[in-house]
CSV table of C-alpha atoms in Angstrom, one decimal:
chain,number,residue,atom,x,y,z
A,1,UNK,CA,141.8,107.6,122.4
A,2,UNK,CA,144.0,106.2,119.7
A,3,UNK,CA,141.1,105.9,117.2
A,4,UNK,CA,140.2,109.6,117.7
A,5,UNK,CA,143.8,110.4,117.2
A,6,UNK,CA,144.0,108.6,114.1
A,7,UNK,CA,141.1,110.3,113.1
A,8,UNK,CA,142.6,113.1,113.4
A,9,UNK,CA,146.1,112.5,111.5
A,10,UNK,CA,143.5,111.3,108.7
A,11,UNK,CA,141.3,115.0,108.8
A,12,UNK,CA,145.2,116.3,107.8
A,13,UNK,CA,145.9,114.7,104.7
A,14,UNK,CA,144.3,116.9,102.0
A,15,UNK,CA,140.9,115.4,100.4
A,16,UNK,CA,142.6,115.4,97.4
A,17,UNK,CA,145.2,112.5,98.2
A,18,UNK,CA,144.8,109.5,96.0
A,19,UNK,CA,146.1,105.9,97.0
A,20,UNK,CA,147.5,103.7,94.2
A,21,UNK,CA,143.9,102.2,94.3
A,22,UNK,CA,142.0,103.2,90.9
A,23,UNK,CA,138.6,104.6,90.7
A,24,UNK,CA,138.2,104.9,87.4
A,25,UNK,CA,139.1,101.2,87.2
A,26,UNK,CA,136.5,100.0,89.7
A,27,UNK,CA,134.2,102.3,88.2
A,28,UNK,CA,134.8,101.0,85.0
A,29,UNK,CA,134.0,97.1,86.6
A,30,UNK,CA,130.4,98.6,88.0
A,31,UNK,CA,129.4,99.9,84.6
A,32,UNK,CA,130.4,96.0,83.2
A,33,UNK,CA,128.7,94.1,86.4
A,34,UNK,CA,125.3,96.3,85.5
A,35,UNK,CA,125.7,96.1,81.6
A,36,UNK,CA,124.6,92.5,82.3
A,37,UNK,CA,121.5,93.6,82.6
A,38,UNK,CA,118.5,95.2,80.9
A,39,UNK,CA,117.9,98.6,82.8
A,40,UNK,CA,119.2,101.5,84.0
A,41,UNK,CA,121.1,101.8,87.1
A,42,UNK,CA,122.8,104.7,89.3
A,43,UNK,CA,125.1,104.8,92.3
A,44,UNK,CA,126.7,107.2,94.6
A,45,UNK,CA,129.3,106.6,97.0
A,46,UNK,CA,130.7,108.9,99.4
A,47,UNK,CA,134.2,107.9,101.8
A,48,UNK,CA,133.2,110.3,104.7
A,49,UNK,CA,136.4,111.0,105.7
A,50,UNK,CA,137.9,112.3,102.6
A,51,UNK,CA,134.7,113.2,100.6
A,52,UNK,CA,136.0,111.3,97.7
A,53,UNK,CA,133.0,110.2,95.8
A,54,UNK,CA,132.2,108.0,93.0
A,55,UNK,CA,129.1,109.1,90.5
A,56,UNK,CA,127.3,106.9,88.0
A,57,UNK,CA,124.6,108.8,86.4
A,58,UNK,CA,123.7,110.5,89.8
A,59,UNK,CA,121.6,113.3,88.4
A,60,UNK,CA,119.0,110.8,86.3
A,61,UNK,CA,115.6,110.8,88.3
A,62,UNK,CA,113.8,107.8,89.1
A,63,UNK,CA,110.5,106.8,90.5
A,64,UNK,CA,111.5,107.1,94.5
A,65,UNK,CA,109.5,104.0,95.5
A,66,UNK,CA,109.4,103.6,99.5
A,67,UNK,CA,113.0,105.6,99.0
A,68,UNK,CA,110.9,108.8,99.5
A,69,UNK,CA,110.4,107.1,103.2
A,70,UNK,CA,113.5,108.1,104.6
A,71,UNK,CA,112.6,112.0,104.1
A,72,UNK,CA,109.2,111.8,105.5
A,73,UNK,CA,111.6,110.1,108.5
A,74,UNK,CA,113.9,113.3,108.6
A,75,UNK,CA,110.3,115.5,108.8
A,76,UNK,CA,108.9,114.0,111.9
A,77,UNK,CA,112.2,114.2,113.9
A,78,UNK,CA,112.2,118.1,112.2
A,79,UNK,CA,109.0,118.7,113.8
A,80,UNK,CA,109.0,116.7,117.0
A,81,UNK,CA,112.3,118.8,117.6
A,82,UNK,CA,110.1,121.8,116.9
A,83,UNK,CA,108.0,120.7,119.4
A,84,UNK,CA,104.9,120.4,117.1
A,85,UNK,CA,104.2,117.0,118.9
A,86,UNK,CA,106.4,113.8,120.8
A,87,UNK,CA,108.0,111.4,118.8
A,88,UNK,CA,106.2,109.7,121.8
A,89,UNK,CA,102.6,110.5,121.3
A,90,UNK,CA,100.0,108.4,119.9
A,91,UNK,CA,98.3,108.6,116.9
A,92,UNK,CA,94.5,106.9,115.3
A,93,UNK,CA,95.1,104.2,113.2
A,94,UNK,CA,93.0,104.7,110.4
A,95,UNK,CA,92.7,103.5,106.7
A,96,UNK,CA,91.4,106.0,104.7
A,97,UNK,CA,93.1,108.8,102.9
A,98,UNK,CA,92.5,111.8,100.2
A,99,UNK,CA,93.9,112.1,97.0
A,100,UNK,CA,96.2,114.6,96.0
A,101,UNK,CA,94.5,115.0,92.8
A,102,UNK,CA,90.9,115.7,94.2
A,103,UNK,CA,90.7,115.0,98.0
A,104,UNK,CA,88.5,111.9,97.0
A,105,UNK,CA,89.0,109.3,99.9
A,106,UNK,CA,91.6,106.0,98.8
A,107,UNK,CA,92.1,102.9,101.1
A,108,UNK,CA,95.2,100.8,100.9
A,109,UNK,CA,94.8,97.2,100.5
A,110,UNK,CA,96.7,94.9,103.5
A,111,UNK,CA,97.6,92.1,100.7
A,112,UNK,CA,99.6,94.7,98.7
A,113,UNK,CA,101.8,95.8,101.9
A,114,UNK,CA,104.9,94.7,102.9
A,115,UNK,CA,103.6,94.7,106.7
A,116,UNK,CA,100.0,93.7,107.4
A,117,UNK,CA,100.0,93.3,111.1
A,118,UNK,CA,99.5,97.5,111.6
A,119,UNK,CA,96.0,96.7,109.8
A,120,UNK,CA,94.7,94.8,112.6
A,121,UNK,CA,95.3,97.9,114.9
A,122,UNK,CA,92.5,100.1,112.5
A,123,UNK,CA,90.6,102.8,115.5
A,124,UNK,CA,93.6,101.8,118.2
A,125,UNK,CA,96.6,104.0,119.3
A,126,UNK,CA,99.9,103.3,118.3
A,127,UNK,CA,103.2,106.0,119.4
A,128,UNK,CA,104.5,108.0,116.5
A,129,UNK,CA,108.0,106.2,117.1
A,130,UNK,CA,106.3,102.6,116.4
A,131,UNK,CA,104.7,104.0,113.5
A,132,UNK,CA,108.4,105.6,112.0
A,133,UNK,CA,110.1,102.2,112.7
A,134,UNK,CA,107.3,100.3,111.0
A,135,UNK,CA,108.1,102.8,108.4
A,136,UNK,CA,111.3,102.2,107.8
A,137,UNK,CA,112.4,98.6,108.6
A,138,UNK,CA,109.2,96.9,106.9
A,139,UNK,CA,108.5,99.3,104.8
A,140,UNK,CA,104.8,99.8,106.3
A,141,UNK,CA,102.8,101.8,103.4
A,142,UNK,CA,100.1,102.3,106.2
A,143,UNK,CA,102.4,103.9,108.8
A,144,UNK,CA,103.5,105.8,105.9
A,145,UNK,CA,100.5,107.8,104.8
A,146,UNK,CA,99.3,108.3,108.6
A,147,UNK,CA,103.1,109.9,109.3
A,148,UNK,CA,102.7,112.4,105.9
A,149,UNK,CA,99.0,112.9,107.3
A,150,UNK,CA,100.4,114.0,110.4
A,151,UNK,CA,104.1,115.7,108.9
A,152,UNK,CA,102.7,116.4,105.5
A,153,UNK,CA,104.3,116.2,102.6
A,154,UNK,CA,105.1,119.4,101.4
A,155,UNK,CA,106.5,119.9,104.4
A,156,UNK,CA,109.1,117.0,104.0
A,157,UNK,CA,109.3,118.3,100.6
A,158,UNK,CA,110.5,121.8,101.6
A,159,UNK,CA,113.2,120.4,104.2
A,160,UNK,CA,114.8,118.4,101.3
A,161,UNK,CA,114.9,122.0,99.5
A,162,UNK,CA,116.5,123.3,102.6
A,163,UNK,CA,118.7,120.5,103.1
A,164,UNK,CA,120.1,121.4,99.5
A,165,UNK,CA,118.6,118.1,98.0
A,166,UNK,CA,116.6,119.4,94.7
A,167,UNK,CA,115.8,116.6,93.0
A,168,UNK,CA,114.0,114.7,95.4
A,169,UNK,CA,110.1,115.1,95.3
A,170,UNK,CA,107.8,113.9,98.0
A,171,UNK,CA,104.4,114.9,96.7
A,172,UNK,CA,102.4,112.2,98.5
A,173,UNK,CA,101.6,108.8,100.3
A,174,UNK,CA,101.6,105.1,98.6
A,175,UNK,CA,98.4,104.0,96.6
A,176,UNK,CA,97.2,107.2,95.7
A,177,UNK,CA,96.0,106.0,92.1
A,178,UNK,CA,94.5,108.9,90.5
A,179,UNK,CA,97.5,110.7,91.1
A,180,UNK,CA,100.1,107.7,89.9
A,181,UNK,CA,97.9,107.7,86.4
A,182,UNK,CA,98.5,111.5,86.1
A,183,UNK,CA,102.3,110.8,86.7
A,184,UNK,CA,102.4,112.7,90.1
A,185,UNK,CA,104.7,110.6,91.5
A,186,UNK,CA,108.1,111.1,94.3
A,187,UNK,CA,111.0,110.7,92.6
A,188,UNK,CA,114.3,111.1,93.5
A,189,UNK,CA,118.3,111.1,92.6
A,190,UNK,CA,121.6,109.0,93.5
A,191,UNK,CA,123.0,113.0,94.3
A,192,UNK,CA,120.4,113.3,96.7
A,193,UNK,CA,120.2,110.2,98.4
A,194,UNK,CA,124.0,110.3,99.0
A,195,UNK,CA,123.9,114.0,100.7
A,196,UNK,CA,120.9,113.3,102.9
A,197,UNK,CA,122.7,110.2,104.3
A,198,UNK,CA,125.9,112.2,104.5
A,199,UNK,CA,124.7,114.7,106.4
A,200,UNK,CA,122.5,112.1,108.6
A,201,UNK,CA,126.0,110.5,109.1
A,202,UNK,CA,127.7,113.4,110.3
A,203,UNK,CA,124.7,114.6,112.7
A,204,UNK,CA,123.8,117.1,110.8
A,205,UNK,CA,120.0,116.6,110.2
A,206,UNK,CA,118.1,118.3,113.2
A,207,UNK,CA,120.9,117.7,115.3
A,208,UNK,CA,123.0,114.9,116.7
A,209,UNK,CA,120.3,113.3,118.6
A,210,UNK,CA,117.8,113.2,116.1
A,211,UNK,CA,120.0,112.0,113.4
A,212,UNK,CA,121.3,109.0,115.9
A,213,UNK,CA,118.0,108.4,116.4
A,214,UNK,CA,117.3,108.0,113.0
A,215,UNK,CA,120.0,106.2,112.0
A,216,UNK,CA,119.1,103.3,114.6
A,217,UNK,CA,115.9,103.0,113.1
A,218,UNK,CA,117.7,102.4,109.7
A,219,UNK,CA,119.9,100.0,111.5
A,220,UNK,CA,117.3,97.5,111.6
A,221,UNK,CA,116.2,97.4,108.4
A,222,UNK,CA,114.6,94.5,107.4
A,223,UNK,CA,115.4,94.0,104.0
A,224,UNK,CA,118.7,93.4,103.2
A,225,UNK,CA,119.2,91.9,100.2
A,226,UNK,CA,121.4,94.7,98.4
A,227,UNK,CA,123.6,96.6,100.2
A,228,UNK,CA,124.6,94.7,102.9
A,229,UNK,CA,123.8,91.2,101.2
A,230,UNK,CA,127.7,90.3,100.7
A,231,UNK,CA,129.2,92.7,103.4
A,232,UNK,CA,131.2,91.2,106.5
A,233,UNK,CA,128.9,89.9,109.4
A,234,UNK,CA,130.5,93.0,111.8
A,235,UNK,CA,129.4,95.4,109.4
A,236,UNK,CA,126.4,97.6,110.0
A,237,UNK,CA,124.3,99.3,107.3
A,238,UNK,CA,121.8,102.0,108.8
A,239,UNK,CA,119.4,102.3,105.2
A,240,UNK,CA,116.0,102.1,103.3
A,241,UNK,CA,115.6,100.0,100.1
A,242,UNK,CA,112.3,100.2,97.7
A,243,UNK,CA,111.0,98.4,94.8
A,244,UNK,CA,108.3,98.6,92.8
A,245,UNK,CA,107.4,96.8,89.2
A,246,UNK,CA,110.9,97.5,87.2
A,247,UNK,CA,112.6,99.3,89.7
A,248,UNK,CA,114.3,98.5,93.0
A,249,UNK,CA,116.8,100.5,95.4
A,250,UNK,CA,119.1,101.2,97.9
A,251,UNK,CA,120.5,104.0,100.1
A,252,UNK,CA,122.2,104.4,103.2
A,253,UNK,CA,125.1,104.4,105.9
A,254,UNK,CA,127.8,101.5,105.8
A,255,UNK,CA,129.2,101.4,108.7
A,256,UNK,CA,133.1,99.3,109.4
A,257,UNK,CA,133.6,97.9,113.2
A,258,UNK,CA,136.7,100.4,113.4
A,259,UNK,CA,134.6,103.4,112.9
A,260,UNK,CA,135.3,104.2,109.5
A,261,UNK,CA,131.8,104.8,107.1
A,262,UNK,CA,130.6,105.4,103.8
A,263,UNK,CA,127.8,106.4,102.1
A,264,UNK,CA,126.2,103.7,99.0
A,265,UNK,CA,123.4,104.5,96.8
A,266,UNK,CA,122.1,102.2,93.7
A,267,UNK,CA,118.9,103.0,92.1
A,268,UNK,CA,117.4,101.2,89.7
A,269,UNK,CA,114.5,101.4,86.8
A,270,UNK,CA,113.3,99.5,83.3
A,271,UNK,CA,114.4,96.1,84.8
A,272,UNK,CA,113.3,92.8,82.9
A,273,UNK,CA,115.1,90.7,85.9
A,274,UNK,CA,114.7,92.6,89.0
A,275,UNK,CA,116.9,89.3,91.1
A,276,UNK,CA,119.4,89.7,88.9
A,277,UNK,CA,119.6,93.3,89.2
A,278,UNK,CA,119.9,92.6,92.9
A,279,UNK,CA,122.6,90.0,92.7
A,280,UNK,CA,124.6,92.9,90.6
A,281,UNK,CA,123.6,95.6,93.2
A,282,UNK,CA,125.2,93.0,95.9
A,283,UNK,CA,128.4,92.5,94.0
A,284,UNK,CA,129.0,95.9,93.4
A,285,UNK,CA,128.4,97.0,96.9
A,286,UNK,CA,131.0,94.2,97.9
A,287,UNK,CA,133.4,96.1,95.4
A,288,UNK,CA,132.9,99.3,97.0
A,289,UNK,CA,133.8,98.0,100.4
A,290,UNK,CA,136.9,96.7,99.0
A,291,UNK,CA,137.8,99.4,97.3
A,292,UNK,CA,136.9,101.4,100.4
A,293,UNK,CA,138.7,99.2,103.2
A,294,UNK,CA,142.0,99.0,101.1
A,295,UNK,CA,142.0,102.8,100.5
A,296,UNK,CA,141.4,103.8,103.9
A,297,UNK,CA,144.0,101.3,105.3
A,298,UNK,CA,146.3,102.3,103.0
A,299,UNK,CA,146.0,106.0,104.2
A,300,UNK,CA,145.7,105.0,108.1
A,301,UNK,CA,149.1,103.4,107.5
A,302,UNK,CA,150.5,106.2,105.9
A,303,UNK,CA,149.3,108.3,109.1
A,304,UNK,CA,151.5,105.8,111.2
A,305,UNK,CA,154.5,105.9,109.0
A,306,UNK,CA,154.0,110.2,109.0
A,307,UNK,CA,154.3,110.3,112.4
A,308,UNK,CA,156.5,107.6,113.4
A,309,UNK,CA,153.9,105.2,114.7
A,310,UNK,CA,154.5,102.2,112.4
């Protein structure tokens, strides 16, 4: 009761109020920590309570990598809501898929996937959920293209146009090389990755259900080496990370013990030293939380002194 109450003192302080904490310095210390490497880098954070937000080149497009995963997530729970099928039902594990450039048939190879255990199930039936969580926190290529064989990715496509997100393209599943040499690739933005986390965060995605449903999947993400890699043990981080050659990301929820969250997004491309890259993403996401946990505290105690509570 007293958290939701606080909550609500904080909803009444306009979203303009600024602490004495300074964005433009910290922002300022993120462009040094990346400048330490070759590349180019963006991040968007979002404080969800006040909508404050922090922008470093938000707008530039980079290859998606399994980033694009998280709306091809957001499609399924669209459609299961729509009743289209169960988030329940089984589907064929198969290995074979067309391209988007000619329908000609592709196969994905186990060795190049960051889970090969789904190969071993080829011509068995495995639930739609197992194949989303796959998906997600091992970044299964395979569950992948079966989900956008079953969701399609146009589909996912057009609900990131609804959703207000126009940078991000899904245009097709991982491997398809005829259409990677022809530069059909996802891509996506910092922007874009913040809002469809925001609005996840707030329930807004299909509805509350779906998006908590969703969000627990991104819970146990497997790979956290980024965004979470220097964060308190009692903090969650509901997100998906990709990488390819040059190019590794980040994007999700950031959840405090206390109820306070955030939405973080770094992307990354041209990288000579993607570990180092990562270290800097790391340190950087440790600086937002800081930044975060000191301005919030500083407002929640200005709540308390308002109203006589201190």
């Amino acid at each position: 009761m007293f958290t939701l109450l606080i909550s609500i003192m904080l909803s009444m302080i306009p979203s303009g109020f600024h602490t004495s904490r300074d964005p433009e310095g910290l922002k300022k210390k993120i462009n040094a920590e990346f400048a330490k490497n070759k590349g180019i880098f963006a991040m968007a954070f979002k404080n969800l309570s006040t909508g404050e937000e922090i922008l470093i080149n938000e707008k530039i497009h980079f290859h998606a990598a399994s980033t694009m995963k998280t709306p091809v997530l957001i499609e399924a729970y669209k459609q299961a809501a729509a009743g289209k099928f169960s988030i329940e039902d089984p589907l064929t594990i198969k290995n074979e898929f067309k391209s988007i450039v000619d329908g000609s048939p592709f196969s994905l190879d186990q060795k190049d996937d960051s889970d090969s255990e789904l190969y071993t199930k080829t011509g068995t039936q495995v639930k739609i959920y197992d194949l989303l969580y796959l998906m997600i926190i091992k970044s299964s290529n395979l569950a992948t293209n079966l989900i956008i064989d079953l969701v399609g990715a146009k589909n996912a496509n057009n609900t990131m146009r609804e959703m207000g997100a126009n940078d991000i393209q899904v245009l097709r599943g991982v491997e398809d090389t005829k259409a990677f040499r022809k530069g059909l690739n996802n891509t996506t933005t910092a922007y874009d990755q913040m809002l469809i986390f925001s609005e996840m965060a707030d329930g807004k995605i299909v509805n509350q259900e779906s998006s908590d449903a969703m969000i627990n999947i991104l819970l146990d993400q497997k790979f956290n080496d980024k965004i979470p890699a220097k964060l308190p043990k009692d903090v969650k981080v509901a997100h998906k990370t990709g990488w390819i050659t040059g190019v590794n990301h980040d994007a999700g929820i950031v959840f405090l013990p206390d109820g306070r969250k955030y939405v973080l997004v770094f992307l990354s491309k041209e990288l000579t030293d993607d570990q180092a890259a990562v270290k800097s993403m790391a340190k950087v996401s440790r600086m937002i939380f800081n930044y975060f946990d000191a301005q919030t505290r500083s407002r929640t105690r200005m709540v308390r002194s308002s109203f006589g509570m201190m």
